[in-house]
CSV table of N, CA, C and O in Angstrom, one decimal:
chain,number,residue,atom,x,y,z
A,22,MET,N,-52.2,49.5,56.6
A,22,MET,CA,-50.6,50.3,56.6
A,22,MET,C,-50.5,50.9,56.1
A,22,MET,O,-49.8,50.3,55.4
A,23,PRO,N,-49.7,51.5,55.7
A,23,PRO,CA,-48.9,52.3,54.2
A,23,PRO,C,-48.0,52.1,54.3
A,23,PRO,O,-47.1,51.5,55.7
A,24,HIS,N,-47.5,52.2,53.6
A,24,HIS,CA,-46.0,51.6,53.7
A,24,HIS,C,-45.4,52.8,53.1
A,24,HIS,O,-45.2,54.1,52.6
A,25,THR,N,-43.7,52.7,53.7
A,25,THR,CA,-42.5,53.1,53.1
A,25,THR,C,-42.3,52.7,51.3
A,25,THR,O,-43.0,52.3,51.3
A,26,ARG,N,-42.5,54.0,51.5
A,26,ARG,CA,-41.3,54.8,50.0
A,26,ARG,C,-40.1,54.7,50.1
A,26,ARG,O,-39.7,55.7,50.3
A,27,PHE,N,-39.3,55.3,48.9
A,27,PHE,CA,-38.0,55.3,48.7
A,27,PHE,C,-38.0,56.5,46.9
A,27,PHE,O,-38.7,55.5,46.6
A,28,LEU,N,-37.9,57.1,47.0
A,28,LEU,CA,-38.0,58.6,46.0
A,28,LEU,C,-36.4,58.8,46.0
A,28,LEU,O,-35.3,58.8,46.8
A,29,ARG,N,-36.0,59.1,44.7
A,29,ARG,CA,-34.8,58.9,43.8
A,29,ARG,C,-34.4,60.5,43.7
A,29,ARG,O,-35.6,61.0,43.9
A,30,GLY,N,-33.9,60.5,44.5
A,30,GLY,CA,-33.1,62.1,44.5
A,30,GLY,C,-31.4,62.8,44.7
A,30,GLY,O,-30.8,61.3,44.6
A,31,LEU,N,-31.0,64.0,44.5
A,31,LEU,CA,-29.7,64.2,43.9
A,31,LEU,C,-29.4,65.3,45.1
A,31,LEU,O,-30.0,65.6,46.0
A,32,THR,N,-28.6,63.9,45.6
A,32,THR,CA,-28.2,64.8,46.9
A,32,THR,C,-26.8,66.0,46.5
A,32,THR,O,-25.5,66.0,45.6
A,33,TYR,N,-26.8,68.0,47.1
A,33,TYR,CA,-25.9,68.7,47.1
A,33,TYR,C,-25.3,69.5,47.9
A,33,TYR,O,-26.4,69.4,48.8
A,34,VAL,N,-24.5,69.8,47.9
A,34,VAL,CA,-24.3,69.9,49.2
A,34,VAL,C,-24.8,72.7,48.6
A,34,VAL,O,-24.3,72.9,48.1
A,35,SER,N,-25.4,73.0,49.5
A,35,SER,CA,-25.8,74.4,49.2
A,35,SER,C,-24.5,75.4,49.9
A,35,SER,O,-23.1,75.0,50.1
A,36,GLN,N,-24.6,76.5,49.6
A,36,GLN,CA,-24.2,77.9,49.4
A,36,GLN,C,-23.5,77.5,50.4
A,36,GLN,O,-23.0,78.9,50.9
A,37,THR,N,-24.3,77.7,51.5
A,37,THR,CA,-24.3,77.6,53.0
A,37,THR,C,-23.3,76.9,53.8
A,37,THR,O,-23.2,76.2,54.5
A,38,GLY,N,-23.0,75.6,52.7
A,38,GLY,CA,-22.3,74.5,53.0
A,38,GLY,C,-23.3,72.8,53.8
A,38,GLY,O,-23.4,72.3,54.7
A,39,GLU,N,-24.9,73.1,54.1
A,39,GLU,CA,-26.1,72.6,54.4
A,39,GLU,C,-25.9,71.4,53.1
A,39,GLU,O,-25.6,71.7,51.8
A,40,LEU,N,-26.3,70.3,53.8
A,40,LEU,CA,-26.3,69.0,52.6
A,40,LEU,C,-27.9,69.3,52.5
A,40,LEU,O,-28.6,68.8,53.5
A,41,ARG,N,-27.9,68.7,51.2
A,41,ARG,CA,-29.3,69.0,50.6
A,41,ARG,C,-29.9,67.8,49.7
A,41,ARG,O,-28.6,67.6,49.2
A,42,VAL,N,-31.0,68.1,49.4
A,42,VAL,CA,-31.4,66.2,48.7
A,42,VAL,C,-32.7,66.9,47.7
A,42,VAL,O,-34.0,67.9,48.8
A,43,LYS,N,-32.7,66.8,46.0
A,43,LYS,CA,-33.4,67.7,45.7
A,43,LYS,C,-34.8,65.9,45.0
A,43,LYS,O,-33.5,65.9,44.4
A,44,ILE,N,-36.0,66.2,45.0
A,44,ILE,CA,-36.2,64.7,44.9
A,44,ILE,C,-37.0,64.8,43.2
A,44,ILE,O,-37.0,66.2,42.3
A,45,SER,N,-36.3,63.5,42.2
A,45,SER,CA,-36.9,63.5,41.0
A,45,SER,C,-37.8,63.7,41.1
A,45,SER,O,-39.1,63.0,41.7
A,46,LYS,N,-38.3,64.7,39.8
A,46,LYS,CA,-39.7,64.6,39.7
A,46,LYS,C,-40.3,63.6,39.2
A,46,LYS,O,-41.1,63.1,39.5
A,47,LYS,N,-39.8,63.7,38.7
A,47,LYS,CA,-40.5,61.4,37.4
A,47,LYS,C,-39.8,60.5,37.8
A,47,LYS,O,-38.8,60.2,38.4
A,48,GLN,N,-40.6,60.0,39.0
A,48,GLN,CA,-40.4,58.6,39.9
A,48,GLN,C,-41.3,57.6,39.4
A,48,GLN,O,-40.9,56.2,39.6
A,49,ALA,N,-42.1,57.4,37.5
A,49,ALA,CA,-41.6,55.8,37.2
A,49,ALA,C,-40.7,55.3,36.6
A,49,ALA,O,-39.3,55.1,36.9
A,50,SER,N,-41.3,53.7,37.6
A,50,SER,CA,-40.0,53.0,37.5
A,50,SER,C,-39.8,52.8,35.7
A,50,SER,O,-39.0,52.2,35.2
A,51,ASN,N,-40.8,53.5,34.6
A,51,ASN,CA,-40.0,53.1,33.0
A,51,ASN,C,-39.4,54.2,33.1
A,51,ASN,O,-39.0,54.4,31.9
A,52,VAL,N,-39.6,54.9,33.7
A,52,VAL,CA,-38.3,56.9,33.6
A,52,VAL,C,-36.7,56.1,33.9
A,52,VAL,O,-36.3,56.2,35.1
A,53,LEU,N,-36.1,55.9,32.6
A,53,LEU,CA,-34.4,56.1,33.8
A,53,LEU,C,-33.9,57.4,33.2
A,53,LEU,O,-32.4,56.7,34.6
A,54,SER,N,-33.7,58.1,33.4
A,54,SER,CA,-33.3,59.8,33.0
A,54,SER,C,-33.7,59.8,34.8
A,54,SER,O,-31.6,60.3,35.0
A,55,SER,N,-34.1,59.4,35.2
A,55,SER,CA,-34.4,59.7,36.6
A,55,SER,C,-33.1,58.8,38.2
A,55,SER,O,-32.9,59.4,38.6
A,56,PHE,N,-33.1,57.5,37.5
A,56,PHE,CA,-32.0,56.5,37.6
A,56,PHE,C,-30.9,57.5,37.2
A,56,PHE,O,-29.9,57.5,38.3
A,57,LEU,N,-30.4,57.5,36.1
A,57,LEU,CA,-29.1,58.1,35.9
A,57,LEU,C,-28.2,60.0,36.5
A,57,LEU,O,-27.8,59.6,37.2
A,58,GLU,N,-29.6,60.7,36.7
A,58,GLU,CA,-29.4,61.4,36.9
A,58,GLU,C,-29.8,62.0,39.1
A,58,GLU,O,-29.1,62.4,39.5
A,59,SER,N,-29.7,60.7,39.5
A,59,SER,CA,-30.1,60.7,41.1
A,59,SER,C,-28.6,59.8,41.6
A,59,SER,O,-27.5,59.4,41.2
A,60,ASN,N,-28.4,60.5,43.1
A,60,ASN,CA,-27.3,59.7,43.5
A,60,ASN,C,-27.4,59.7,44.6
A,60,ASN,O,-26.8,58.9,45.4
A,61,CYS,N,-28.8,59.4,45.2
A,61,CYS,CA,-29.4,58.6,46.5
A,61,CYS,C,-31.0,58.6,46.2
A,61,CYS,O,-31.4,58.4,45.3
A,62,LEU,N,-31.2,57.4,47.3
A,62,LEU,CA,-32.6,57.3,47.7
A,62,LEU,C,-34.0,57.7,48.9
A,62,LEU,O,-32.7,58.0,49.2
A,63,VAL,N,-34.3,57.9,49.2
A,63,VAL,CA,-35.0,59.0,50.1
A,63,VAL,C,-35.8,58.5,50.9
A,63,VAL,O,-36.7,58.2,49.9
A,64,LYS,N,-36.2,57.4,51.9
A,64,LYS,CA,-37.0,56.8,52.9
A,64,LYS,C,-38.0,57.5,53.4
A,64,LYS,O,-37.6,59.1,54.0
A,65,VAL,N,-39.1,57.4,52.5
A,65,VAL,CA,-40.9,58.8,53.1
A,65,VAL,C,-41.4,57.5,54.1
A,65,VAL,O,-41.7,56.1,53.1
A,66,PRO,N,-40.9,57.8,55.1
A,66,PRO,CA,-41.9,56.0,56.1
A,66,PRO,C,-43.4,56.5,55.7
A,66,PRO,O,-44.2,57.7,54.9
A,67,GLY,N,-44.1,55.7,56.0
A,67,GLY,CA,-45.7,55.4,55.7
A,67,GLY,C,-46.5,56.6,55.8
A,67,GLY,O,-47.7,56.7,55.5
A,68,GLU,N,-46.0,57.0,56.9
A,68,GLU,CA,-47.3,58.3,57.3
A,68,GLU,C,-47.1,59.5,57.0
A,68,GLU,O,-47.9,60.1,57.3
A,69,LYS,N,-45.7,59.4,56.1
A,69,LYS,CA,-45.2,60.8,55.6
A,69,LYS,C,-46.5,61.3,54.6
A,69,LYS,O,-46.9,60.3,53.1
A,70,ASP,N,-46.9,62.4,54.5
A,70,ASP,CA,-48.1,63.4,52.7
A,70,ASP,C,-46.6,63.3,52.3
A,70,ASP,O,-45.5,64.1,51.7
A,71,LEU,N,-46.5,62.5,51.0
A,71,LEU,CA,-45.7,62.7,49.6
A,71,LEU,C,-45.2,64.6,49.3
A,71,LEU,O,-44.8,64.8,48.5
A,72,MET,N,-47.3,65.2,49.3
A,72,MET,CA,-47.0,66.6,48.8
A,72,MET,C,-46.0,67.5,49.9
A,72,MET,O,-45.7,68.4,49.7
A,73,GLN,N,-45.9,67.3,51.4
A,73,GLN,CA,-45.3,68.3,52.1
A,73,GLN,C,-44.1,67.3,52.1
A,73,GLN,O,-42.8,68.3,52.0
A,74,VAL,N,-43.3,66.8,51.8
A,74,VAL,CA,-42.2,65.8,51.2
A,74,VAL,C,-41.2,67.1,50.4
A,74,VAL,O,-39.9,67.4,50.2
A,75,ARG,N,-41.6,66.7,49.3
A,75,ARG,CA,-41.3,67.4,48.6
A,75,ARG,C,-41.5,69.7,47.9
A,75,ARG,O,-40.7,69.8,47.1
A,76,LYS,N,-41.9,69.9,49.3
A,76,LYS,CA,-42.3,71.2,49.1
A,76,LYS,C,-41.2,71.3,50.8
A,76,LYS,O,-41.3,70.9,51.4
A,77,TRP,N,-39.9,71.9,49.4
A,77,TRP,CA,-39.0,72.5,50.4
A,77,TRP,C,-37.9,74.1,50.4
A,77,TRP,O,-38.0,74.4,48.7
């Protein structure tokens, strides 16, 4: 059974007023810069392909 993942991200409001999330590229646990730049966690269910999540 695939496991749920949590990715670090940055939420922002687009020019059209929509709430958007940009997934941090560096997700390794030893990369502290992505922790500093993030303001949210994105929950990705285990059955989702991570490459599809990153494309938007």
